[in-house]
XYZ file of C-alpha atoms in Angstrom:
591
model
C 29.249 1.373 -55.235
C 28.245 -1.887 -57.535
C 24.834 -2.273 -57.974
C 23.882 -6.019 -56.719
C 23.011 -7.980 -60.106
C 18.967 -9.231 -60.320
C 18.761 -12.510 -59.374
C 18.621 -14.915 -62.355
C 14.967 -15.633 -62.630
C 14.261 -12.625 -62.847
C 15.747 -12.257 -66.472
C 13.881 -12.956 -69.204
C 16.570 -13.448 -71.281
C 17.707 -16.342 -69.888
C 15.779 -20.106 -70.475
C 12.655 -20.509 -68.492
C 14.553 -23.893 -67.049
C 17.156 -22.161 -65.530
C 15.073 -19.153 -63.768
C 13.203 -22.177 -62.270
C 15.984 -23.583 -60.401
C 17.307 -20.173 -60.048
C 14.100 -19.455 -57.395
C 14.121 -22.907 -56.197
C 17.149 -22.378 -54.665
C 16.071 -19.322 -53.221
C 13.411 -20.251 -51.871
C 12.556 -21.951 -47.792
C 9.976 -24.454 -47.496
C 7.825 -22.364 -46.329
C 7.368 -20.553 -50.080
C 7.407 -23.648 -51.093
C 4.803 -25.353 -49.261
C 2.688 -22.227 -50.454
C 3.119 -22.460 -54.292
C 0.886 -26.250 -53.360
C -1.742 -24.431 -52.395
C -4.719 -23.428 -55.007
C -7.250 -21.341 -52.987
C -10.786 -19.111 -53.203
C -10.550 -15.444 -53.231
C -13.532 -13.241 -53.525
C -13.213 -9.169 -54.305
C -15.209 -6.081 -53.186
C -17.322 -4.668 -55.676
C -15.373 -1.830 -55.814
C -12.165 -3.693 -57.008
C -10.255 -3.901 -53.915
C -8.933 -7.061 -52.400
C -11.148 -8.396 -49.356
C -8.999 -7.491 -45.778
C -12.413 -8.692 -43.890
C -13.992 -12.364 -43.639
C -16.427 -13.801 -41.183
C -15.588 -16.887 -41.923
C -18.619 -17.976 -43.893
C -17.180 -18.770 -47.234
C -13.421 -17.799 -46.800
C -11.543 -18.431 -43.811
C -8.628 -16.255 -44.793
C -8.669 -12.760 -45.951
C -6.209 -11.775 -49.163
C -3.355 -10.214 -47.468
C -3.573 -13.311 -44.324
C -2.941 -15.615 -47.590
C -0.411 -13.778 -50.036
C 2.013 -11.807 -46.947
C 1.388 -14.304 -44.544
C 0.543 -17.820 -45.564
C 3.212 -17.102 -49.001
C 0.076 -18.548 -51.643
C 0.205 -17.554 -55.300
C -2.423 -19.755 -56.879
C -5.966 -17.959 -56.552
C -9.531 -18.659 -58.475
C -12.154 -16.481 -57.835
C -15.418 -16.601 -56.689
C -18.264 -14.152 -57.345
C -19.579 -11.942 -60.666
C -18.078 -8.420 -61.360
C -17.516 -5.520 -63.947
C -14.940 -6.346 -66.195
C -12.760 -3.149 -64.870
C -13.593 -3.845 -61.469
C -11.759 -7.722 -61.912
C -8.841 -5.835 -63.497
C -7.960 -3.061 -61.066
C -8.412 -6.268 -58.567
C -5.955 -8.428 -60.298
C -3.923 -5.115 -60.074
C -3.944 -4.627 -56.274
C -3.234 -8.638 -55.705
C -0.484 -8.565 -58.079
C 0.743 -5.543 -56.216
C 0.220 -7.576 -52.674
C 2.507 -10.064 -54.708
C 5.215 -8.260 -56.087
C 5.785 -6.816 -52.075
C 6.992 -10.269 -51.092
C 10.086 -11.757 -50.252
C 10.829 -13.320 -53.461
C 7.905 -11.215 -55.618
C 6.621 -14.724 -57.086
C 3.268 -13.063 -59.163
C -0.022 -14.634 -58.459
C -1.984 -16.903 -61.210
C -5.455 -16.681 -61.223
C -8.408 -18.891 -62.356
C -11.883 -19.334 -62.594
C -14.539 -21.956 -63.324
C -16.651 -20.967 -66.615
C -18.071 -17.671 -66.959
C -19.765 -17.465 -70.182
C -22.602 -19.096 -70.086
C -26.298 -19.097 -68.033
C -25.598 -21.460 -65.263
C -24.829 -19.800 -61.752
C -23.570 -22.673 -59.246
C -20.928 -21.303 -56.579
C -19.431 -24.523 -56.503
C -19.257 -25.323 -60.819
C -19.361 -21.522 -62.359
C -20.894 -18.314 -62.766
C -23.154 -16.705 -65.158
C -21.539 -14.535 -68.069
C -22.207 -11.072 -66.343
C -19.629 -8.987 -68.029
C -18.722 -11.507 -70.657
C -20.477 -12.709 -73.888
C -22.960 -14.947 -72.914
C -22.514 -18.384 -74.756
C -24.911 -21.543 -74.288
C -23.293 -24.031 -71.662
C -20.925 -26.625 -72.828
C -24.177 -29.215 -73.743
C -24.966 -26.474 -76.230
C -21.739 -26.377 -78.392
C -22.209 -30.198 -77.835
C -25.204 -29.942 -80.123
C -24.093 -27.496 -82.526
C -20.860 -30.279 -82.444
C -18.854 -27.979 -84.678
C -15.216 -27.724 -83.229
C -13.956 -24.627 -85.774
C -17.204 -23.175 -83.633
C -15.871 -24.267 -80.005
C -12.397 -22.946 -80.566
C -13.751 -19.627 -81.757
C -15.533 -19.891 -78.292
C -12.284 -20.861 -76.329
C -10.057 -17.938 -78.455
C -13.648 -15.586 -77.072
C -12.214 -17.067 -73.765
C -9.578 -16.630 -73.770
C -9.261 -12.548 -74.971
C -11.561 -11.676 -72.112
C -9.881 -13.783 -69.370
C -6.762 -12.291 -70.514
C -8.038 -8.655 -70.548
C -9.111 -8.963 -66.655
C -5.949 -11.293 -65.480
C -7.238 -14.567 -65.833
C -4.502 -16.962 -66.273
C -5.561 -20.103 -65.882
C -9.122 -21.752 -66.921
C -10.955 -24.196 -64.553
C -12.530 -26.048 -67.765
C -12.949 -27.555 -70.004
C -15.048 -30.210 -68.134
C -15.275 -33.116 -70.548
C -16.336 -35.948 -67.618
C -19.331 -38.246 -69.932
C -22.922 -37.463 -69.104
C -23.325 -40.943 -68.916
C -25.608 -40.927 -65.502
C -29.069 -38.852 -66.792
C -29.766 -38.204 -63.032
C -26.024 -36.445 -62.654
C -25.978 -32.755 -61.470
C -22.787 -31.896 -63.522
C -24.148 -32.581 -67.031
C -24.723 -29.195 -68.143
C -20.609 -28.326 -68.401
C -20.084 -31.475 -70.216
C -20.314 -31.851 -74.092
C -22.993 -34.815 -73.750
C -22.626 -38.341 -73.550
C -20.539 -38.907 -77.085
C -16.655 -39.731 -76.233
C -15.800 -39.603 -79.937
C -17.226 -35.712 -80.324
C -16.299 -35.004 -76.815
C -12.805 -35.884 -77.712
C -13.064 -33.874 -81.085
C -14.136 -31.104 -79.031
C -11.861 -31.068 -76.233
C -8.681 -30.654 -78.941
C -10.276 -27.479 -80.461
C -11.221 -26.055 -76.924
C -7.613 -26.528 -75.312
C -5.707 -25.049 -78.841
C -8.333 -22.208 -78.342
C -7.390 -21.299 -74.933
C -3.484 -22.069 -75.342
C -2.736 -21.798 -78.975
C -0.593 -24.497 -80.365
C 1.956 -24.424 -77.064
C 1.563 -22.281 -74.140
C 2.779 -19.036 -73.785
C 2.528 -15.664 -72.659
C -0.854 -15.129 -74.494
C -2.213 -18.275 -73.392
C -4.960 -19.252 -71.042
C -3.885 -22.258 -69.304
C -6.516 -25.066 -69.256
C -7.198 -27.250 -66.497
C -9.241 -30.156 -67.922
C -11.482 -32.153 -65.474
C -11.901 -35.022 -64.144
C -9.631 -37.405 -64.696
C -10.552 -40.285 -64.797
C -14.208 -39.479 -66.337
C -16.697 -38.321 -63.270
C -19.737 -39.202 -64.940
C -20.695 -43.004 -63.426
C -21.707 -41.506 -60.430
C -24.295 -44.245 -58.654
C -27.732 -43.246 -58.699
C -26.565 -39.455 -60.124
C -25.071 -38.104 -56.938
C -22.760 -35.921 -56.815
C -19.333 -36.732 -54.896
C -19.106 -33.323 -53.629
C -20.991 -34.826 -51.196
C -20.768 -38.187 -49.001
C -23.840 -39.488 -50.102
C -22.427 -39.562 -53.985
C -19.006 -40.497 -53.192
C -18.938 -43.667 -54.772
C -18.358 -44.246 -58.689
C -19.198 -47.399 -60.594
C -18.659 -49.012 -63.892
C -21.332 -51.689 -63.879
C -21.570 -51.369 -67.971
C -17.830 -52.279 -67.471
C -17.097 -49.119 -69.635
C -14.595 -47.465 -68.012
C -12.103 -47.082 -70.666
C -14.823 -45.610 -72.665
C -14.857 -43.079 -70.413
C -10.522 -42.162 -70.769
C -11.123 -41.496 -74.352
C -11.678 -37.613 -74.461
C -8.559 -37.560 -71.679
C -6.776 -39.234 -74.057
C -7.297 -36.312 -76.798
C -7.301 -33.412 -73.923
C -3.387 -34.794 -73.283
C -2.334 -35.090 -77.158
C -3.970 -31.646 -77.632
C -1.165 -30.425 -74.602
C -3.980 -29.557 -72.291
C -1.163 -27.697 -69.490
C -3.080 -28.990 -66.692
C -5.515 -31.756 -65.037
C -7.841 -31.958 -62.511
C -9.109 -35.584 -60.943
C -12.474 -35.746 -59.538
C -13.511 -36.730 -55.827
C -15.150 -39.852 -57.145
C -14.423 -43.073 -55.202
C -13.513 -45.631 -57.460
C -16.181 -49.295 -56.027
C -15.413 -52.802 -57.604
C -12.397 -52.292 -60.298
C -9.229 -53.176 -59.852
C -8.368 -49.928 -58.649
C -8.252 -48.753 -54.975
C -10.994 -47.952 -53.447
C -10.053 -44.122 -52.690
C -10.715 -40.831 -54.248
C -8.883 -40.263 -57.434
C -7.084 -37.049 -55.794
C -5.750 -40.003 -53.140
C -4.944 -42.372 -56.517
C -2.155 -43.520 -56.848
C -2.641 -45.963 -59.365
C -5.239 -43.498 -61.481
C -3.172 -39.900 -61.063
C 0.789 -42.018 -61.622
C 0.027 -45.159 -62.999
C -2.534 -44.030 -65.703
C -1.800 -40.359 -66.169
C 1.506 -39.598 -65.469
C 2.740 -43.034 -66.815
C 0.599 -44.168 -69.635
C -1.122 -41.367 -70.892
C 1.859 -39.199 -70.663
C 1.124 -36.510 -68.777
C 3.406 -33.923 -68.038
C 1.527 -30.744 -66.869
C 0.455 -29.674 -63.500
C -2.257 -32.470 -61.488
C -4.680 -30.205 -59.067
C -6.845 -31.730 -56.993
C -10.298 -30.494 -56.901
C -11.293 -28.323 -53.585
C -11.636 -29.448 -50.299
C -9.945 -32.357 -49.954
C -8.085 -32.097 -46.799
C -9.856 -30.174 -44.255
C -13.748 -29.862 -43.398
C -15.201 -26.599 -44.405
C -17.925 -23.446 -43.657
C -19.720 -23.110 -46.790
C -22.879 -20.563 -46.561
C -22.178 -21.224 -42.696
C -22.665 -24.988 -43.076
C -20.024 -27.541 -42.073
C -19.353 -29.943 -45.007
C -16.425 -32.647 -44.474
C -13.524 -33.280 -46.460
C -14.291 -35.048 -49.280
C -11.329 -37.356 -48.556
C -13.283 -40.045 -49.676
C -12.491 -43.473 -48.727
C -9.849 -42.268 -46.303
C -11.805 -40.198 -44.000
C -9.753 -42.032 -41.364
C -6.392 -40.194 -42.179
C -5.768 -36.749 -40.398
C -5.381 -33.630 -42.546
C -1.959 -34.423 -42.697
C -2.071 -37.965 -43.973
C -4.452 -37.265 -46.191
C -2.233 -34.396 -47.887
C 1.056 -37.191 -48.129
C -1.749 -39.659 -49.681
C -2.191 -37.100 -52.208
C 1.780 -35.584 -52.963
C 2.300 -39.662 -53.220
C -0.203 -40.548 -55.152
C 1.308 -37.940 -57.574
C -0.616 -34.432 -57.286
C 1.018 -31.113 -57.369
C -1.487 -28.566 -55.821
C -4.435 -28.839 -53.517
C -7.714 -27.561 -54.548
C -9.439 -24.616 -52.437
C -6.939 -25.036 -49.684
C -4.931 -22.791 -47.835
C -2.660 -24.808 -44.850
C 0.675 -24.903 -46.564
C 1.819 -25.164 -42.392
C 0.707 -28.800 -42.880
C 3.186 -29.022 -46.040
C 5.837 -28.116 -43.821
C 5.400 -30.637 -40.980
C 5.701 -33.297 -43.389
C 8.394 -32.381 -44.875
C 10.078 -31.593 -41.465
C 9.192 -34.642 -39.837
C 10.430 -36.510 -42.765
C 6.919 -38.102 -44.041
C 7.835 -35.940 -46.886
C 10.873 -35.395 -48.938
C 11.513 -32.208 -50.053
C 13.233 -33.409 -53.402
C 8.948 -34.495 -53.946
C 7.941 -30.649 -53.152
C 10.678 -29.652 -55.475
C 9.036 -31.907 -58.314
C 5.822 -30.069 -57.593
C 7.447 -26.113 -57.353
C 9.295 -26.820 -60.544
C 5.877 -27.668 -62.390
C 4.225 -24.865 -60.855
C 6.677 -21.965 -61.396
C 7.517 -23.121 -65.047
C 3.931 -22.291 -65.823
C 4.287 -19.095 -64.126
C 7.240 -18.156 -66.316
C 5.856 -19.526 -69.383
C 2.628 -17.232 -69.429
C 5.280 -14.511 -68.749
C 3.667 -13.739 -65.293
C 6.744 -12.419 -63.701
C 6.955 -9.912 -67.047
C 3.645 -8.620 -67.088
C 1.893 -9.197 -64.274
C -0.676 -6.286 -64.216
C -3.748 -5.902 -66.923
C -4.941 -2.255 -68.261
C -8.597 -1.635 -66.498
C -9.460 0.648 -69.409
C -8.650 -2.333 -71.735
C -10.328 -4.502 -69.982
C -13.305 -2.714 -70.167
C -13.503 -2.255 -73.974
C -12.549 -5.903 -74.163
C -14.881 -8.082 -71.738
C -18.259 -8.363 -73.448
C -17.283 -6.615 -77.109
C -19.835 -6.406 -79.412
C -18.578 -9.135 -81.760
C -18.211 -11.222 -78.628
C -21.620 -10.534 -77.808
C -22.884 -11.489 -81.016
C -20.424 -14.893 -81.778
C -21.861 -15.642 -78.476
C -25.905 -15.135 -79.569
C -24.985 -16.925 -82.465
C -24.453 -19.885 -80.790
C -26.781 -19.420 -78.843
C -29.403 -19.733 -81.775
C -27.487 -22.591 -83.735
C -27.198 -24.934 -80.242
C -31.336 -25.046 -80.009
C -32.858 -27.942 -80.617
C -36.258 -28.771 -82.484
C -37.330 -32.060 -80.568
C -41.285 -32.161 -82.391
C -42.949 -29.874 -84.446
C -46.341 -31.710 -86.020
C -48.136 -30.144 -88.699
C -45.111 -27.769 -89.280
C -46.346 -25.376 -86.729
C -42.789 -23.986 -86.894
C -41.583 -21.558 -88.243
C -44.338 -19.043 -86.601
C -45.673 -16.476 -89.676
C -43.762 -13.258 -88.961
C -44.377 -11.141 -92.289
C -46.856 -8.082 -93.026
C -50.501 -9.373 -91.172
C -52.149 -9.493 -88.366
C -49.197 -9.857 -85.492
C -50.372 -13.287 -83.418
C -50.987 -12.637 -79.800
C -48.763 -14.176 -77.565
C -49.106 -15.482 -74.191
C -46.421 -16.438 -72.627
C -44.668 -17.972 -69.109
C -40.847 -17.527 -67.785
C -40.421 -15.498 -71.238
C -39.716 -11.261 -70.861
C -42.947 -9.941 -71.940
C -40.728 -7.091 -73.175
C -39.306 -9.152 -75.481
C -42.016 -10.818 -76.709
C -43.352 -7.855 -77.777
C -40.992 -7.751 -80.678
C -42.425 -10.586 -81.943
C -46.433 -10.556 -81.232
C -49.125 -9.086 -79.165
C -48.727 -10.311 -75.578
C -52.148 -11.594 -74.165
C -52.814 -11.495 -70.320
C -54.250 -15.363 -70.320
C -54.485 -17.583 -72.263
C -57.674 -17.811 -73.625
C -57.034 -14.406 -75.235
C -53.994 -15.784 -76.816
C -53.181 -17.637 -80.601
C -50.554 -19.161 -78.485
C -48.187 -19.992 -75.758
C -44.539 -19.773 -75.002
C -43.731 -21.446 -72.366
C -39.829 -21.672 -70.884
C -39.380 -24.485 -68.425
C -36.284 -26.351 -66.594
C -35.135 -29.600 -66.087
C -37.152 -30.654 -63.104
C -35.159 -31.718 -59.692
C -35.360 -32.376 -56.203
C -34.389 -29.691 -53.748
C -32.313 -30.157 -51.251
C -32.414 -29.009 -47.833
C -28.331 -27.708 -47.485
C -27.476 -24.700 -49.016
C -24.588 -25.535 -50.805
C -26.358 -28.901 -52.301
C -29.058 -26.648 -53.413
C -27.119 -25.434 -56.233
C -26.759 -29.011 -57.594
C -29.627 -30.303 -59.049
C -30.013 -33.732 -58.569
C -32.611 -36.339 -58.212
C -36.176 -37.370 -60.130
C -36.171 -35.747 -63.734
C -39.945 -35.895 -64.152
C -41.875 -33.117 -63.273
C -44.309 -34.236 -60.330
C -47.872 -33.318 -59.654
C -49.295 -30.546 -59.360
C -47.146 -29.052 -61.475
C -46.951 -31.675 -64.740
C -51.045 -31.104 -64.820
C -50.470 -27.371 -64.515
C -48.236 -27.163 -67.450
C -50.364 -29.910 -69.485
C -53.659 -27.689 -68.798
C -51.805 -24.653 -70.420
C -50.737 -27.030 -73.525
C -54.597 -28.391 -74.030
C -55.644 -24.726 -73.627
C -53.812 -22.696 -76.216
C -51.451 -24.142 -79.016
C -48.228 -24.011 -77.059
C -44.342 -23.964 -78.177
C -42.838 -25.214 -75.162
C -38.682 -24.773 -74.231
C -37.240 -26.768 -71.960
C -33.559 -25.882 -70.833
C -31.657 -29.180 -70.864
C -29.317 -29.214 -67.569
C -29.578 -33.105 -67.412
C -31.879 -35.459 -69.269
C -35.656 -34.464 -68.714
C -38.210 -36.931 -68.464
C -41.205 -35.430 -70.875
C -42.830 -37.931 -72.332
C -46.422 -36.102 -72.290
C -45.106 -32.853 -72.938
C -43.273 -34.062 -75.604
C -46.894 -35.610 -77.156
C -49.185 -32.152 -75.994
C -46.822 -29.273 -76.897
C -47.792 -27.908 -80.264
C -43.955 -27.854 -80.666
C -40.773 -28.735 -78.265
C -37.505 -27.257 -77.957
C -34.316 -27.840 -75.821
C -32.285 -25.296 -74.981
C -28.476 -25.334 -73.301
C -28.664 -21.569 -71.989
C -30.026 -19.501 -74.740
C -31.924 -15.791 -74.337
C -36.174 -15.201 -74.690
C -34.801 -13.179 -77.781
C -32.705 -16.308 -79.468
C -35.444 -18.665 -78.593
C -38.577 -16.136 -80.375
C -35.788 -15.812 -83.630
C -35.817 -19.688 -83.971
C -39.601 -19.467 -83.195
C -40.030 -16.832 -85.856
C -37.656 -18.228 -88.623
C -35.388 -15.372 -87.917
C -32.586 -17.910 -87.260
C -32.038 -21.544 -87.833
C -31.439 -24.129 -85.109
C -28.697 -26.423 -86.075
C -28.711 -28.293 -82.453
C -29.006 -32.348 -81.764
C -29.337 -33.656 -78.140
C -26.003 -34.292 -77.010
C -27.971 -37.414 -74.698
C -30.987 -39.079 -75.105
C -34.217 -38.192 -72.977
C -35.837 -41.457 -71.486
C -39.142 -42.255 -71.157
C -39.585 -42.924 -67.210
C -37.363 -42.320 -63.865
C -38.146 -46.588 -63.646
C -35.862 -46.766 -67.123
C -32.820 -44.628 -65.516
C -32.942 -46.307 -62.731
C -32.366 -49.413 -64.138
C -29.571 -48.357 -66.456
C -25.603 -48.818 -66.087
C -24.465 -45.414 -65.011
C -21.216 -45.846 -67.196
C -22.648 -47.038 -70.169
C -24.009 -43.846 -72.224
C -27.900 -43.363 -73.631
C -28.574 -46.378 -71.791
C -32.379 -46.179 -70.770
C -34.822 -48.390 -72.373
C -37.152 -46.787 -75.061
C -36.435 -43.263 -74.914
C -38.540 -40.672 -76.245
C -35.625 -38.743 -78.395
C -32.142 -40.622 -78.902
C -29.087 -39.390 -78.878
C -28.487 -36.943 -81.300
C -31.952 -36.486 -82.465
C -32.957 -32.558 -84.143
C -35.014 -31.508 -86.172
C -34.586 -29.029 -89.367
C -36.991 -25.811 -89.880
């Protein structure tokens, strides 16, 4: 008997063009529709794919989405062991490869190497090397530094099945109020563009292939000139302005992310108010996602809309709406031809590929424009040589997520990206030779730790001096999901400023502040005995700058006004814009 010959695509031999159209053809609408789709998955600790779901975060369990909704686009939510993630990737790939047509599943993630933990921005490092945020490399501002970061990145994504990267997020923190500063790299276009070149040739190499980690930059068009600094995952900070009338200023580091052949693009929820272009979310664009990216900048990669834009959602049990901003009118349907017109090719944290199908069926939709989308989408699939080598090694990943000269590139950096904002009288570097070890009291710093460095006093007045480790200040907000984003005042309000001042007229204090948006400090910046900024950095990187054990090479990567009055009265687009600030953009100091 003759043996039936593989299908085309499935030869990897043959050009990755014609193994395209060789599974186009194959394939209904139906695995079509489900290749548009870009959903959440979340794992059991134990490495196995979830079959469960209350409904609370994920409507759908794994097997409801790959076997019976056909979806092969996945990020994932939630902080494992390294070979926990890998024997996942495994058992999904598996799920996969027992479909019709075996299409292999890409996976992403938002960042994962840094301090920040925000379910809906990205996770702390866990497993990985822990690296400051983006801000930090921002104000190191070396880009040999940030692709060494994005090659780091890259390895350990690779090692667990990570395929495509969320980031790099390179929006302007233009808006000191905004909650999505700290994955930025400041408010600089001409360094963020530097740095956006050396981050996407660090996670793809000089053209994408099957080592590469494909990076989808966000969001197009710039989401930092959010009014008042709310966020547009949410009604309330739906609507983006360009009083400063800036908003080219803001296209620049796109610009560079495209020449550097970034593979992918993300554009925000933001709803464009009082330019000439329509007043709808950019994932709704027409004019912003065709007219400016796909025509003039020259984009030819995949477009993904960010998540949740076509149905209302549970998150943490909650109900949050669509953010279909500025056509909240349209049904779920509408909304997704809006989107496939205005020139996406995947939706963002969906999973209704059904909806996909009525369109086309009932001829809203041509299915020539679903092609155009399938054809991006699979290309990149063959191109990382998913349908080769699907599955990663769980030992491997293991010895690879979180190496030891990962580890250490990453503490490195960590040290370099802090910034010395004052230090009168040269009270740094702290003496740390043969002597009398000082005696150390310290808040929000591992007493462990600061053992290495001092004796640690129970109070204060028992101490030489203080560390204290403090956060941008913010206003809490009452749902759960907004909770993660902090937004609002930057100024620390009573009682607790005249806490923290009492400590600093008590005891000679060095006093960190991590810098997720632009604090307001103006006294503590007068009363500490010294001030640091930090962008996600360890007690033990923090005492080693403190101690002269490393040097701080950082520079704020935004200013730091003076008052909540002088943001409030400045142009969200228009960068460092508050009057009088206490540090400038850019400002450090040496040791």
């Amino acid at each position: 008997m003759t043996a039936t010959p593989s299908p085309a695509y499935k030869d990897p031999a043959l050009p990755v063009e014609r193994r395209v159209e060789d599974l186009l053809a194959r394939m209904t609408l139906e695995e079509k529709a489900g290749q548009l789709f870009h959903a959440m998955l979340m794992m059991n600790a134990d490495g196995t794919p979830v079959t469960e779901t209350d409904g609370s975060m994920l409507p759908f369990t794994t097997p409801e989405l790959i076997e019976g909704r056909l979806l092969s686009h996945f990020n994932l939510l939630g902080t494992y062991g390294a070979r926990e993630m890998a024997q996942w990737q495994n058992a999904v790939q598996e799920m996969a490869a027992a479909t019709r047509l075996g299409i292999p599943v890409t996976l992403s993630t938002d960042p994962r190497h840094a301090f920040t933990d925000n379910v809906g921005a990205s996770f702390n490092a866990g497993a990985f090397s822990a690296w400051p945020e983006a801000l930090g490399l921002a104000a190191i501002g070396d880009p040999e530094l940030v692709h060494r970061f994005a090659d780091t990145v890259r390895r350990e994504y690779l090692a667990v099945g990570f395929r495509v990267a969320l980031h790099p997020q390179i929006d302007l923190a233009s808006e000191p109020r905004w909650a999505r500063q700290t994955g930025t790299f400041g408010s600089d276009a001409r360094l963020t563009s530097e740095l956006v070149g050396a981050y996407v040739r660090g996670l793809q190499g000089d053209r994408l292939g099957a080592g590469s980690v494909s990076a989808m930059v966000k969001h197009f068009p710039g989401g930092g000139p959010q009014k008042d600094g709310e966020d547009p995952h949410f009604a309330h900070g739906k609507e983006q302005v360009y009083p400063g009338g800036m908003r080219e200023h803001h296209l620049e580091p796109f610009r560079a992310a495209v020449a550097a052949g970034c593979a992918q693009m993300m554009p925000y929820y933001g709803q464009p108010i009082g330019t000439d272009w329509e007043e709808v979310g950019f994932g709704f664009n027409e004019g912003v996602v065709t007219g400016l990216l796909r025509e003039e900048l020259g984009f030819e990669g995949i477009v993904c809309t960010d998540w949740g834009l076509l149905n209302d959602a549970s998150i943490f049990g909650e109900v949050h709406p669509a953010r279909a901003w500025g056509v909240e009118h349209l049904t779920v349907a509408e909304r997704a031809a809006r989107a496939l017109e205005a020139g996406c090719d995947q939706f963002g944290g969906e999973q209704c590929p059904e909806v996909v199908v009525e369109l086309v069926r009932s001829g809203r939709i041509p299915e020539s424009r679903i092609d155009a989308s399938v054809r991006r989408l699979l290309r990149e699939k063959f191109t990382l040589g998913l349908f080769e080598n699907p599955y990663v090694d769980p030992d491997a990943a293991a010895r690879t997520v979180g190496r030891a000269d990962f580890t250490a590139l990453g503490a490195a950096a960590q040290r370099r990206s802090l910034t010395v904002l004052t230090n009168p009288g040269g009270f740094l570097p702290l003496a740390d030779g043969p002597g009398p070890r000082p005696r150390l009291y310290v808040e929000n710093v591992d007493a462990a730790v600061a053992a290495e460095y001092g004796e640690v006093a129970p109070d204060p007045a028992g101490a030489d001096l203080a560390v204290l480790r403090l956060r941008t200040p913010y206003e809490p907000r009452e749902n759960v999901f907004e909770s993660f984003f902090h937004s609002g005042s930057l100024a620390f309000p009573e009682p607790e400023l005249a806490k923290i001042l009492a400590l600093l007229d008590a005891v000679p204090t060095l006093v960190c502040i991590n810098l997720e948006r632009a604090a307001v400090i103006p006294e503590i910046a007068e009363r500490a005995a010294a001030l640091i900024a930090d962008y996600g950095a360890s007690d033990a990187a923090l005492l080693d700058v403190a101690f002269g054990r490393a040097v701080p090479e950082g520079r704020l990567p935004f200013e730091l006004p003076r008052s909540m009055a002088a943001v409030a009265v400045s142009r969200p687009d228009v960068p460092n814009d508050t009057e009088n600030p206490v540090f400038t953009f850019g400002h450090g100091l040496n040791l």
